[in-house]
XYZ file of C-alpha atoms in Angstrom:
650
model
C 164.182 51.526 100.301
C 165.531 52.710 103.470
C 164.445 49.942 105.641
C 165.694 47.103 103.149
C 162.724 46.536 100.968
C 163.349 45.842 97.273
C 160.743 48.605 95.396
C 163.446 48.039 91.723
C 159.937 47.543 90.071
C 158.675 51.355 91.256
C 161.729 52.259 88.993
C 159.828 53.476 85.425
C 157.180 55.462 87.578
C 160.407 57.382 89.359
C 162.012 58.072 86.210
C 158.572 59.728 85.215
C 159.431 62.507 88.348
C 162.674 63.496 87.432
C 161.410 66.749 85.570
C 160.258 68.084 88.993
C 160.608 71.537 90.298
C 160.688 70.309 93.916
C 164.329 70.467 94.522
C 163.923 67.844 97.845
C 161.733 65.960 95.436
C 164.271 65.577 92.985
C 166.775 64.575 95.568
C 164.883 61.931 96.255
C 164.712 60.581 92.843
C 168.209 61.014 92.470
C 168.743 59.059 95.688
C 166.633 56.181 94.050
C 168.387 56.304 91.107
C 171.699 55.982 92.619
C 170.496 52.751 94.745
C 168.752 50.856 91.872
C 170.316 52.167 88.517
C 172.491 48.581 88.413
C 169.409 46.666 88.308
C 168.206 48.595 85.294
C 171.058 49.061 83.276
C 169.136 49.788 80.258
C 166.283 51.861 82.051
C 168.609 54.201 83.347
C 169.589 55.545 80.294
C 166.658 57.678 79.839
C 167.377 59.492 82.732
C 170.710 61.362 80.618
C 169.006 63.951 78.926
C 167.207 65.447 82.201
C 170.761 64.788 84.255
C 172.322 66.935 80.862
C 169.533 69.750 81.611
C 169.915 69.929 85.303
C 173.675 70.293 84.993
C 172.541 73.701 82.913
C 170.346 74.720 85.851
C 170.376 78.137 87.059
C 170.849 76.943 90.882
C 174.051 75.503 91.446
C 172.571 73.312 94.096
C 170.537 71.100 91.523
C 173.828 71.646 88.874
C 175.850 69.983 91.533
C 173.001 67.307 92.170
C 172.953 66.203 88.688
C 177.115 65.609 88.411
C 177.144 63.761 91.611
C 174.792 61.910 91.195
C 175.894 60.614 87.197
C 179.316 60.150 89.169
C 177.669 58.103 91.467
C 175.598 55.839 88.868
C 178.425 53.041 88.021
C 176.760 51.464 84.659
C 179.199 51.425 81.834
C 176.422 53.440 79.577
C 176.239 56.125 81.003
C 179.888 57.033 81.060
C 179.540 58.433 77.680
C 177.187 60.589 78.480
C 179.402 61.849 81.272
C 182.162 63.460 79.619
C 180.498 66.817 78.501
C 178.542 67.751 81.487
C 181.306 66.774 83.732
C 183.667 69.432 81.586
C 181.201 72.093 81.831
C 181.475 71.904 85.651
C 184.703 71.894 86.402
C 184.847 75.329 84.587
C 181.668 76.466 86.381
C 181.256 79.589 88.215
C 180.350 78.320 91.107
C 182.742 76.596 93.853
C 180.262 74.267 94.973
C 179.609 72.888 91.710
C 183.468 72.735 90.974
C 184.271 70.948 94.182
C 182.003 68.475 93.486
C 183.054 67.972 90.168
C 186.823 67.393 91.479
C 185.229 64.432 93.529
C 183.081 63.015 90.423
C 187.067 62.804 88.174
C 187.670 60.447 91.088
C 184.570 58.405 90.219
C 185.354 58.502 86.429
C 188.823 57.604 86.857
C 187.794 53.965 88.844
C 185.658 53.285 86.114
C 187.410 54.084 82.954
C 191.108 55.614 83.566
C 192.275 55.616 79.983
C 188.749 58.167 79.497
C 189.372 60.640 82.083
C 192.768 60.746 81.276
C 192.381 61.296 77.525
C 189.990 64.026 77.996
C 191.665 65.959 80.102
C 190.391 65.798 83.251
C 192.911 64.401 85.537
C 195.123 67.507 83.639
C 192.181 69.778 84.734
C 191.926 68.645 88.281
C 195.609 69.181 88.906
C 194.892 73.111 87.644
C 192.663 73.163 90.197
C 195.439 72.828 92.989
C 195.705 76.203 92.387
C 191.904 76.947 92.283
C 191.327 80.625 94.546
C 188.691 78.423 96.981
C 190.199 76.656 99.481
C 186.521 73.920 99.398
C 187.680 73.436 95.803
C 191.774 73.098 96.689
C 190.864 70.544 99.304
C 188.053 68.427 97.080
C 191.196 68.471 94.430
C 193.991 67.211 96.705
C 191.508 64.297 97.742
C 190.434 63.435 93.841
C 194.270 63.868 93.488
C 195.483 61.415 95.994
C 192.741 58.627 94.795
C 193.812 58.768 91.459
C 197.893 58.496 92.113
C 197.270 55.747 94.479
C 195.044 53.853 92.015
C 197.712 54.713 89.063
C 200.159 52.076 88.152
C 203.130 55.409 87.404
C 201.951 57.362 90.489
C 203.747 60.554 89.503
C 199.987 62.259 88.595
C 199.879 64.201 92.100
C 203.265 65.968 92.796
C 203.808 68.809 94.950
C 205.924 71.598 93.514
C 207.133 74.592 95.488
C 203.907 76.974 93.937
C 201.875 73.893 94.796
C 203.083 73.827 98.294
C 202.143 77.274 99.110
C 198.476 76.853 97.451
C 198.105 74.004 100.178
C 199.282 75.917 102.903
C 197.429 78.981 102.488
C 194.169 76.743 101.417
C 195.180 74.554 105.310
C 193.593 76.884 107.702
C 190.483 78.126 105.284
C 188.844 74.285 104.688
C 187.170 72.098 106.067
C 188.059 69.562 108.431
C 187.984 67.292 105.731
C 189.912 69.088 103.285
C 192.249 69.979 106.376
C 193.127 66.077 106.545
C 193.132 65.701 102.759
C 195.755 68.481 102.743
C 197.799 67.692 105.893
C 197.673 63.834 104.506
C 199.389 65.399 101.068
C 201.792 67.280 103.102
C 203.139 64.607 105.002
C 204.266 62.614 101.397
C 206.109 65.723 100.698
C 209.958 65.521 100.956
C 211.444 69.053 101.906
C 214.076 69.973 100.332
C 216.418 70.851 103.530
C 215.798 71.879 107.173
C 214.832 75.312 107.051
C 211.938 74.412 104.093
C 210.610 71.857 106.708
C 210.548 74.422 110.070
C 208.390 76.728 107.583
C 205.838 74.213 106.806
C 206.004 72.967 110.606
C 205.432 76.597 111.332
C 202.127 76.771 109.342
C 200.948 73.307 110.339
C 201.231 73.996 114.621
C 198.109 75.895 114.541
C 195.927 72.562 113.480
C 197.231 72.039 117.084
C 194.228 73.823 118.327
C 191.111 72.234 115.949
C 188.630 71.272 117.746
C 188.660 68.133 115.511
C 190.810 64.986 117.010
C 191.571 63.679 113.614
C 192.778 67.123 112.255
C 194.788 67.267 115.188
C 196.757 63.831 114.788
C 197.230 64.645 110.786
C 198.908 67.668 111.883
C 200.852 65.676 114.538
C 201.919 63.133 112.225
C 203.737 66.065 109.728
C 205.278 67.411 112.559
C 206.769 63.897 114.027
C 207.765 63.126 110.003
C 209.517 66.405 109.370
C 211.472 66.646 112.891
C 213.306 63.588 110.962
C 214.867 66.719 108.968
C 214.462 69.368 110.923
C 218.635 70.012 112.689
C 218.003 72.816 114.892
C 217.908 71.616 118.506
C 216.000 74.117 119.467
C 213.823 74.222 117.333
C 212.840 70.255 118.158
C 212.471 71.315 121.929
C 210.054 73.597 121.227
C 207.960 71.355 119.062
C 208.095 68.875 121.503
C 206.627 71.305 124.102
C 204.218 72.089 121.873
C 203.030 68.507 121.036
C 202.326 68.217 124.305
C 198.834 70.239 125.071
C 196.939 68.974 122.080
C 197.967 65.640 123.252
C 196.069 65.807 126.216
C 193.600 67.644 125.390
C 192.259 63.915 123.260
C 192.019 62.586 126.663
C 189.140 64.486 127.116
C 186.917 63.152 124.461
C 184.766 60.062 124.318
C 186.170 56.800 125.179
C 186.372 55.628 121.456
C 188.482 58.844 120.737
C 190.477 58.327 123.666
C 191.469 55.065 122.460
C 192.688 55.859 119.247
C 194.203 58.778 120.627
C 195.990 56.464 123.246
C 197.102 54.205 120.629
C 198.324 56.961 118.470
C 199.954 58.341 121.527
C 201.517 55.104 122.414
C 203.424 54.903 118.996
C 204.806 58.789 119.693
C 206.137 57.916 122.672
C 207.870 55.154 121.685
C 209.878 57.380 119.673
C 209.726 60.578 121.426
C 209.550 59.847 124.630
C 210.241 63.164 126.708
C 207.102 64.335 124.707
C 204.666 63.321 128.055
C 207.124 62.934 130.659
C 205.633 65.382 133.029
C 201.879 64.538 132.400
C 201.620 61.021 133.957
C 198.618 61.975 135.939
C 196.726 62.876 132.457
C 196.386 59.012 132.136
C 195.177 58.251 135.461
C 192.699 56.147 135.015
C 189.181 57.081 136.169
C 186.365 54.939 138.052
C 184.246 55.213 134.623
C 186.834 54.435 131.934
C 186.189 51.440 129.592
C 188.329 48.465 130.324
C 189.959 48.947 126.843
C 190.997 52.654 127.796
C 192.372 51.358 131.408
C 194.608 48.904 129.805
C 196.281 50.976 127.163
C 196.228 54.024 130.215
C 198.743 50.917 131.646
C 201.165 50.903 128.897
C 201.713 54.370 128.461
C 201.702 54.964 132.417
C 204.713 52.482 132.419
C 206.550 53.921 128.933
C 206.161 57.648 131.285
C 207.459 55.821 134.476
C 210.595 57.538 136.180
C 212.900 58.338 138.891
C 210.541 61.179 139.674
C 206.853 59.724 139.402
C 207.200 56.361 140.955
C 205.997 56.974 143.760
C 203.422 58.707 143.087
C 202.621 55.940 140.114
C 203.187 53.014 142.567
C 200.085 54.403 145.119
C 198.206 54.806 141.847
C 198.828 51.200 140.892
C 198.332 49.946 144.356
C 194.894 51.606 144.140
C 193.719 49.311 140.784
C 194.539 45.786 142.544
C 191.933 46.187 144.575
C 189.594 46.616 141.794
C 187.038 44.457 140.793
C 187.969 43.871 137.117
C 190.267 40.715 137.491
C 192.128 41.124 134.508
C 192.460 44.805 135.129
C 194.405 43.935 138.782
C 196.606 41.284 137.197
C 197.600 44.238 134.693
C 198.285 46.803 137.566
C 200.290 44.331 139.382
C 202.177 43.216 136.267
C 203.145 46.824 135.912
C 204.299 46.934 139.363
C 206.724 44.888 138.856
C 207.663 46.570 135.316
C 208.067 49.405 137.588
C 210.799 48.160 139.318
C 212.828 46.137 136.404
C 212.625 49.651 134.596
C 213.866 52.138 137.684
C 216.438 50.145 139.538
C 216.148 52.720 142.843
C 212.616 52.241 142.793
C 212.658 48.034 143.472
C 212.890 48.164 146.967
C 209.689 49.963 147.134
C 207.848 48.145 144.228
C 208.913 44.758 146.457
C 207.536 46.654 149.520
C 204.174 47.026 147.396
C 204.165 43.590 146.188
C 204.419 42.289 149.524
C 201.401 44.336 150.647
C 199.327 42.950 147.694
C 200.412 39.699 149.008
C 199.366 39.885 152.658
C 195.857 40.982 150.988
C 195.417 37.061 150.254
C 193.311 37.707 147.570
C 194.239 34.419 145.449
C 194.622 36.195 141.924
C 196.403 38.889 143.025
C 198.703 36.643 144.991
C 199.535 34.139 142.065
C 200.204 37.415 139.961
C 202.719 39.083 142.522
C 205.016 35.745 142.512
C 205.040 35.870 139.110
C 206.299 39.526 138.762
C 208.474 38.817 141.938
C 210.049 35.915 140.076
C 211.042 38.773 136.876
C 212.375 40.963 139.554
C 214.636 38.009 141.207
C 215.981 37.560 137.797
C 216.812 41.139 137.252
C 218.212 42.079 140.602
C 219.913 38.240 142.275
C 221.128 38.060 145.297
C 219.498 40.888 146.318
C 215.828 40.483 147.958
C 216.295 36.502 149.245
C 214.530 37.804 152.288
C 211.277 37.478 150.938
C 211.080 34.123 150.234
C 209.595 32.569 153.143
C 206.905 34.754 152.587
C 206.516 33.557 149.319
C 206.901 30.030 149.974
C 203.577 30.108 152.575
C 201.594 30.856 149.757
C 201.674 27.579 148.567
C 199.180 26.109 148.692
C 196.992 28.624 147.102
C 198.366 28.457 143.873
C 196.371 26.705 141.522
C 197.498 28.832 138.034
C 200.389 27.248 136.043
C 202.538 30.282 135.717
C 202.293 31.069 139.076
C 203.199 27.671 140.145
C 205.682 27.204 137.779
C 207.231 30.790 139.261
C 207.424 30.037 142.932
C 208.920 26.516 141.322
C 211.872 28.336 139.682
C 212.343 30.667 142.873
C 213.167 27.072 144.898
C 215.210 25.777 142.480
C 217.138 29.014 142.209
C 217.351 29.755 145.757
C 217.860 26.014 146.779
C 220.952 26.367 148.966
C 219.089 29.046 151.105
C 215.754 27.544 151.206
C 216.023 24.583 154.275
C 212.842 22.380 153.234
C 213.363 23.144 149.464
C 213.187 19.431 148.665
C 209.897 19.210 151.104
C 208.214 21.737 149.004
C 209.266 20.063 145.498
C 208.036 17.056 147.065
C 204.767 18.451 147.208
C 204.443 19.224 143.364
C 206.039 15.390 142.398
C 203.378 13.343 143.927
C 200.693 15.584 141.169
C 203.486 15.556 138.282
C 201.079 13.852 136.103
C 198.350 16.056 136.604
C 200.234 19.167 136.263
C 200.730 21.833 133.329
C 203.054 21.349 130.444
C 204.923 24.536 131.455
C 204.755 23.172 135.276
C 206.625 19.589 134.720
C 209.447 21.519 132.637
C 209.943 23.916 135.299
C 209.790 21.490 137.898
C 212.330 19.142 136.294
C 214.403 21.699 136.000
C 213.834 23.077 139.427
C 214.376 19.369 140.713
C 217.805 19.140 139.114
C 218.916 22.225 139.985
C 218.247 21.084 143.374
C 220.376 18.342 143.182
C 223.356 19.825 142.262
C 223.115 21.780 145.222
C 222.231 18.964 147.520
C 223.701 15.904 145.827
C 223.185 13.613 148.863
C 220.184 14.519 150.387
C 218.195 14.576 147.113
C 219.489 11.686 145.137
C 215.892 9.887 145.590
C 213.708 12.902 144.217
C 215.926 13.788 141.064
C 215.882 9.536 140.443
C 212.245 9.437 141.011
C 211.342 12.554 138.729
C 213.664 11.698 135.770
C 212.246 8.450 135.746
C 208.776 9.558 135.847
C 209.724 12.149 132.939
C 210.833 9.918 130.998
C 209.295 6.467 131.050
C 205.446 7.756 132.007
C 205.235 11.535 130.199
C 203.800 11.887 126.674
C 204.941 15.097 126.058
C 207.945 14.685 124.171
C 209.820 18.708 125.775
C 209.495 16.903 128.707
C 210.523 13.833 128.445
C 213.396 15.419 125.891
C 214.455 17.583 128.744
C 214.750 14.410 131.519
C 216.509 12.639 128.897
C 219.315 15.658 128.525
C 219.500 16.157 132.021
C 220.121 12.194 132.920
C 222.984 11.760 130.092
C 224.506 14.999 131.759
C 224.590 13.908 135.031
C 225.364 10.548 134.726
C 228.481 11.266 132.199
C 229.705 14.968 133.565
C 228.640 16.297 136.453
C 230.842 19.493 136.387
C 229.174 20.367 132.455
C 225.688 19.734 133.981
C 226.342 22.639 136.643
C 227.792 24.538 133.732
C 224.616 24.158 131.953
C 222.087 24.256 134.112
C 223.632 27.111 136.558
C 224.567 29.527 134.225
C 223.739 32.604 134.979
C 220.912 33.973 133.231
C 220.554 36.767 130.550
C 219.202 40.394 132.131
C 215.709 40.831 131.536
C 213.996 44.442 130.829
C 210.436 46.003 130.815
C 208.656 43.389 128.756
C 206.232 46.260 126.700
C 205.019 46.231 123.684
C 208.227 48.110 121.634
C 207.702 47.763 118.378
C 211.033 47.199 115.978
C 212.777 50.438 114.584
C 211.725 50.038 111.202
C 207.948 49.099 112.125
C 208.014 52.032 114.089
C 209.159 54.523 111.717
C 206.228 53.247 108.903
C 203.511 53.180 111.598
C 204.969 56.845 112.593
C 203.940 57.740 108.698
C 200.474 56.615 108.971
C 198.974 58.060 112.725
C 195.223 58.795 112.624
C 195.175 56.026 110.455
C 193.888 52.398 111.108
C 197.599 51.520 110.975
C 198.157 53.376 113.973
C 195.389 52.022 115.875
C 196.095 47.955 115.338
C 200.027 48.848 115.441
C 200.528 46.439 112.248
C 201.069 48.330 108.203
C 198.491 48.854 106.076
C 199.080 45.924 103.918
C 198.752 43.356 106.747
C 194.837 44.066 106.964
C 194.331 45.675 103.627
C 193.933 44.181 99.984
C 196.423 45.396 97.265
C 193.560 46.279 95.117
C 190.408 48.184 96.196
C 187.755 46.029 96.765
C 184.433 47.388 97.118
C 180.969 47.647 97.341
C 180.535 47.073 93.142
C 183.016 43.926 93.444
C 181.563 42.728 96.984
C 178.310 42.458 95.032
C 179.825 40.619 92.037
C 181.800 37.983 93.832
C 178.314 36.896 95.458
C 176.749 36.536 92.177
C 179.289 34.295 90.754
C 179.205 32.284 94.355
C 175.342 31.462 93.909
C 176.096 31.008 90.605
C 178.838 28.216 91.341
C 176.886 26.691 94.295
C 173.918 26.240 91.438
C 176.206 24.419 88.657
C 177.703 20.589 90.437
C 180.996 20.448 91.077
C 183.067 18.645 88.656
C 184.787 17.014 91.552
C 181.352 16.026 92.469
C 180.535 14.668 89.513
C 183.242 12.511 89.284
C 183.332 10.811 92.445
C 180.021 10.115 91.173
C 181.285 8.460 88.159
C 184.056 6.440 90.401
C 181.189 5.548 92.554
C 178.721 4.537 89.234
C 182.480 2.019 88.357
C 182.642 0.850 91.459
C 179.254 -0.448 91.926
C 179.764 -1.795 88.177
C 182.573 -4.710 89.402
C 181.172 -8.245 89.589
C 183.070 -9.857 92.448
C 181.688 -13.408 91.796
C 184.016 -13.287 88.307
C 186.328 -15.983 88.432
C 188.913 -14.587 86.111
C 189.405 -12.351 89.121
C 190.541 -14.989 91.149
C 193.950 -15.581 92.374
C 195.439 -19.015 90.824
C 197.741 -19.223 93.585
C 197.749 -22.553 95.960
C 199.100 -20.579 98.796
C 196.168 -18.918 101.263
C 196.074 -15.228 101.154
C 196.625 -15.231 104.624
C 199.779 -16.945 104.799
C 201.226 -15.533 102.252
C 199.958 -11.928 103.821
C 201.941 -12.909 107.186
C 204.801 -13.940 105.583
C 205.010 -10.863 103.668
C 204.385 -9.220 107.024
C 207.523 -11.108 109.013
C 209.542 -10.248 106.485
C 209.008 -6.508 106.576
C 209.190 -6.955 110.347
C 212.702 -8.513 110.188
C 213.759 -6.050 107.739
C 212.991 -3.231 110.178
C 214.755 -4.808 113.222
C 217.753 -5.583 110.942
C 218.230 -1.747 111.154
C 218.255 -2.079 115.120
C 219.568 -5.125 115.634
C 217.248 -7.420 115.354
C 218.278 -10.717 117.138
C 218.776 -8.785 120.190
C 215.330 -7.078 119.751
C 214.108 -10.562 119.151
C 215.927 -12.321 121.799
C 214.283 -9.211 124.287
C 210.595 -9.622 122.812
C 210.862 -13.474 124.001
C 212.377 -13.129 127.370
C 209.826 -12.905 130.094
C 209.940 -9.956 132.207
C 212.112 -9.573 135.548
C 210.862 -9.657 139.186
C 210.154 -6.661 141.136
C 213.130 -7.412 143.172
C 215.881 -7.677 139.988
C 214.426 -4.469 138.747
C 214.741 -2.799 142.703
C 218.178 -3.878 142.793
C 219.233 -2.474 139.406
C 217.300 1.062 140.228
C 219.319 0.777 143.392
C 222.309 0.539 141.354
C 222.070 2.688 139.157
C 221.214 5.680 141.953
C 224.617 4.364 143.600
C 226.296 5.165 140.411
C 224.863 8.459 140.067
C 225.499 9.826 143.629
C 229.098 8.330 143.143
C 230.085 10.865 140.700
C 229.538 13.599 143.529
């Protein structure tokens, strides 16, 4: 059974060893009955009256066996049967037996809510919030929290003020499971005012310690949720100082728990963000980290970035771009120059690194430094020109299309300072056909931009490209963009400088911020999968539970809809059965008129064609269609003409 073999047919002889002394025999059989008792739905019913028995047992071990397991049986029969042994232990002696009980109201619930709730046991298992063992307090909570989140009202878990202080005295007793159950309940719970949430954030900080990571960002998560009330400044400084430690601490784990505790981590920050600020070198990363843990180790290296740490941060990051993990450099380097658009004293030296990185004429790392170098141009003009030429040597290396279409914009932008600007355009307009989408549209730009600049020495190259844009590009941006940029220059020279030298919006880190409100939700659900994919439940969740019972049923009725035919299939069969029914040699189906299908077809077809050049104009269309084309040397002079009339209007 364990390796995937069916053995349903064994299932009379194991029903015969139920009435065993053997208590890891009888697990066992219980085991086999909870796999198979859906296959024999009418089998398993003589399995009741020993499940009744055992629930009278003198050990509570083989007591608790028998509920769970008739909890865990999920045949509609049987549910009957349930109701009396399932009373007798949630009154039982024994904690065990009544913490599993708790769990099996859960069960009973998702199969029939209008039973459990009729007999009392939902009332029961909200008594038992106030149950003297913290195992059975904990089991509660969790049965608690299923059932309100599965009811349509969801008012049957509510935490009262004597509820509250059952929870918090049961917090530090349970489980780690029941710790998360309990610190999950706490942080739906409103306070009533700011002293009523320090109290509870008071008995929560020592979950700070659990050796447990998921404990530990549970407890986090009430804390971050009640600061929201909490007024006392003080009070929030030394929570934040005490958020701090456990924090790390995660980092120390495997690299699966260091992720989700970096993503988790990532999310604080972006609202509390003094929380890490003087344990940067915490998420160093190591020689032996995963490449996922390196990358998110980026993110939050540049969210902790400041005044203070750059430089140490900078040598850090100069370190990883000479890595071997390509897309790890290109990440270092990118944050290089996030670096210096975040700390404006720090961009002389994060231009100073760049530059370095450059002269190391490795090609990826190259491409990626002009591209971050083009971000820092736009946040600080004017300001590191000097550069350039170094830039500009690196030419012919590039081979990436946001790399070339960087060191593009840097000549266009800096054209009046650049000498051989137009020489190095040149150089991308003889492959304009062959380049990159995001190439041309930077290069037309670049090219025009150029032009306004250096009307009369670059008349030729802005003619050439705009007519190469638009008369021999498919993609319609482009050839758009030409267009827009012809009609401006050719009617208003002083709006197309306007336009197309504007000065440009400020940039800032480009990091992945999430919006206020997206925030604050993801802040209500760390240690959750929410947390770790930074998108709300809902996005990757049904709204209904959907599990193993209805996985198994929806691939019934798909075998059992791939067995039946289609109707759809059936009736193209029917079309097709028609279809093969027409005799094509009847005359009645022949046309009676004298005039030949195909004349009449192209007359039918000039006249729609006249119609539709009546909207244009169609004489002139016509009269254009029939004239023969010019000579190379008509067309020459009016292309000579019409550059004369462009450089005129400068």
């Amino acid at each position: 059974m364990t390796v995937g073999k069916d053995v349903s047919g064994l299932f009379p002889d194991v029903l015969k060893n139920m009435q065993t002394e053997d208590l890891e025999q009888k697990k066992l059989v219980y085991l086999y009955l909870m796999n198979y008792a859906k296959t024999q739905p009418e089998l398993v019913i003589l399995a009741v009256n020993t499940f009744v028995k055992d629930t009278d047992d003198i050990n509570p071990l083989i007591r608790a066996l028998a509920i769970r397991t008739m909890g865990c049986i999920r045949v509609e029969k049987i549910i009957d049967y349930l109701c009396e042994p399932l009373r007798k232990c949630l009154k039982d002696d024994n904690p065990y037996v009544r913490k599993t009980a708790a769990i099996c109201v859960a069960k009973l619930y998702d199969l029939n809510p209008e039973l459990a709730t009729e007999n009392g046991f939902v009332a029961v298992l909200q008594d038992m919030v106030s149950d003297a063992n913290p195992m059975v307090v904990a089991n509660a909570v969790t049965a608690l929290a299923e059932i309100n989140e599965a009811s349509t009202t969801k008012d049957i878990f509510v935490i009262n003020t004597p509820t509250l202080t059952k929870l918090l005295v049961a917090l530090n007793e349970c489980t780690e499971w029941g710790r998360i159950a309990i610190l999950t309940a706490l942080a739906d719970y409103r306070p009533s005012d700011s002293k009523e949430a320090e109290h509870i954030v008071e008995r929560v900080i020592p979950q700070f310690q659990h050796v447990n990571g998921s404990v530990v960002l549970s407890a986090i998560k009430v804390v971050m949720i009640y600061m929201r009330i909490i007024k006392t400044d003080e009070m929030l400084r030394q929570l934040v100082r005490k958020m701090a430690p456990p924090l790390v601490t995660l980092l120390a784990s495997a690299p699966e728990v260091q992720y989700v505790a970096l993503r988790n981590i990532n999310l604080i920050l972006q609202k509390r963000s003094d929380i890490l600020q003087n344990e940067i070198r915490v998420f160093f990363c190591k020689y032996n980290d995963p490449p996922y843990v390196k990358l998110e180790k980026l993110e939050i290296m540049i969210k902790l970035a400041n005044d203070k740490n750059v430089d140490q941060l900078l040598s850090e990051l100069k370190e990883y771009a000479s890595e071997v993990d390509v897309d790890f450099v290109r990440k270092s380097v990118r944050a290089i120059g996030q670096c210096a658009i975040k700390i404006d004293e720090a961009s002389e030296r994060c231009i100073n690194v760049l530059l370095d990185l450059i002269n190391t004429k490795v090609n990826y790392v190259v491409q990626e430094a002009i591209i971050v170098i083009k971000d820092i141009f736009r946040k600080y003009p004017n300001n590191y020109e000097g550069i350039i030429p170094t830039l500009c040597q690196n030419l012919e290396v590039l081979d990436e299309p946001e790399a070339k279409a960087s060191l593009i914009w840097i000549i266009g932008e800096y054209a009046e300072r650049i000498e051989n600007a137009d020489e190095l355009l040149v150089t991308f307009l003889d492959t304009f056909r062959d380049e990159n989408s995001q190439v041309q549209l930077q290069l037309v730009t670049a090219t025009v931009k150029l032009f306004l600049k250096k009307p009369q020495a670059t008349q030729n190259i802005v003619w050439r490209l705009l007519q190469i844009a638009t008369s021999e590009c498919d993609n319609p941006d482009i050839r758009d963009r030409a267009y827009v940029y012809w009609r401006l220059l050719s009617t208003d020279p002083q709006a197309a400088k306007a336009v197309v030298l504007s000065d440009r919006p400020v940039i800032s880190v480009q990091g992945n911020t999430l919006s206020g409100p997206l925030l604050e939700e993801l802040i209500n659900n760390i240690s959750t999968l929410a947390s770790v994919y930074h998108k709300p439940p809902e996005t990757f969740l049904g709204r209904g539970r959907f599990g193993a019972d209805a996985v198994q049923r929806r691939a019934i009725e798909e075998q059992e809809e791939a067995s039946r035919e289609s109707p759809i299939q059936a009736q193209v069969k029917t079309n097709i059965e028609n279809l093969l029914d027409l005799d094509f040699n009847d005359n009645s189906a022949t046309p009676t008129s004298n005039t030949p299908p195909s004349s009449s077809k192209s007359t039918n077809a000039t006249a729609n064609v006249d119609d539709l050049l009546d909207l244009f104009g169609g004489s002139n269309m016509n009269n254009d269609l029939s004239t023969p084309p010019q000579s190379s040397s008509s067309n020459n002079h009016q292309n000579n003409g019409l550059t004369n009339d462009l450089v005129s209007l400068f």
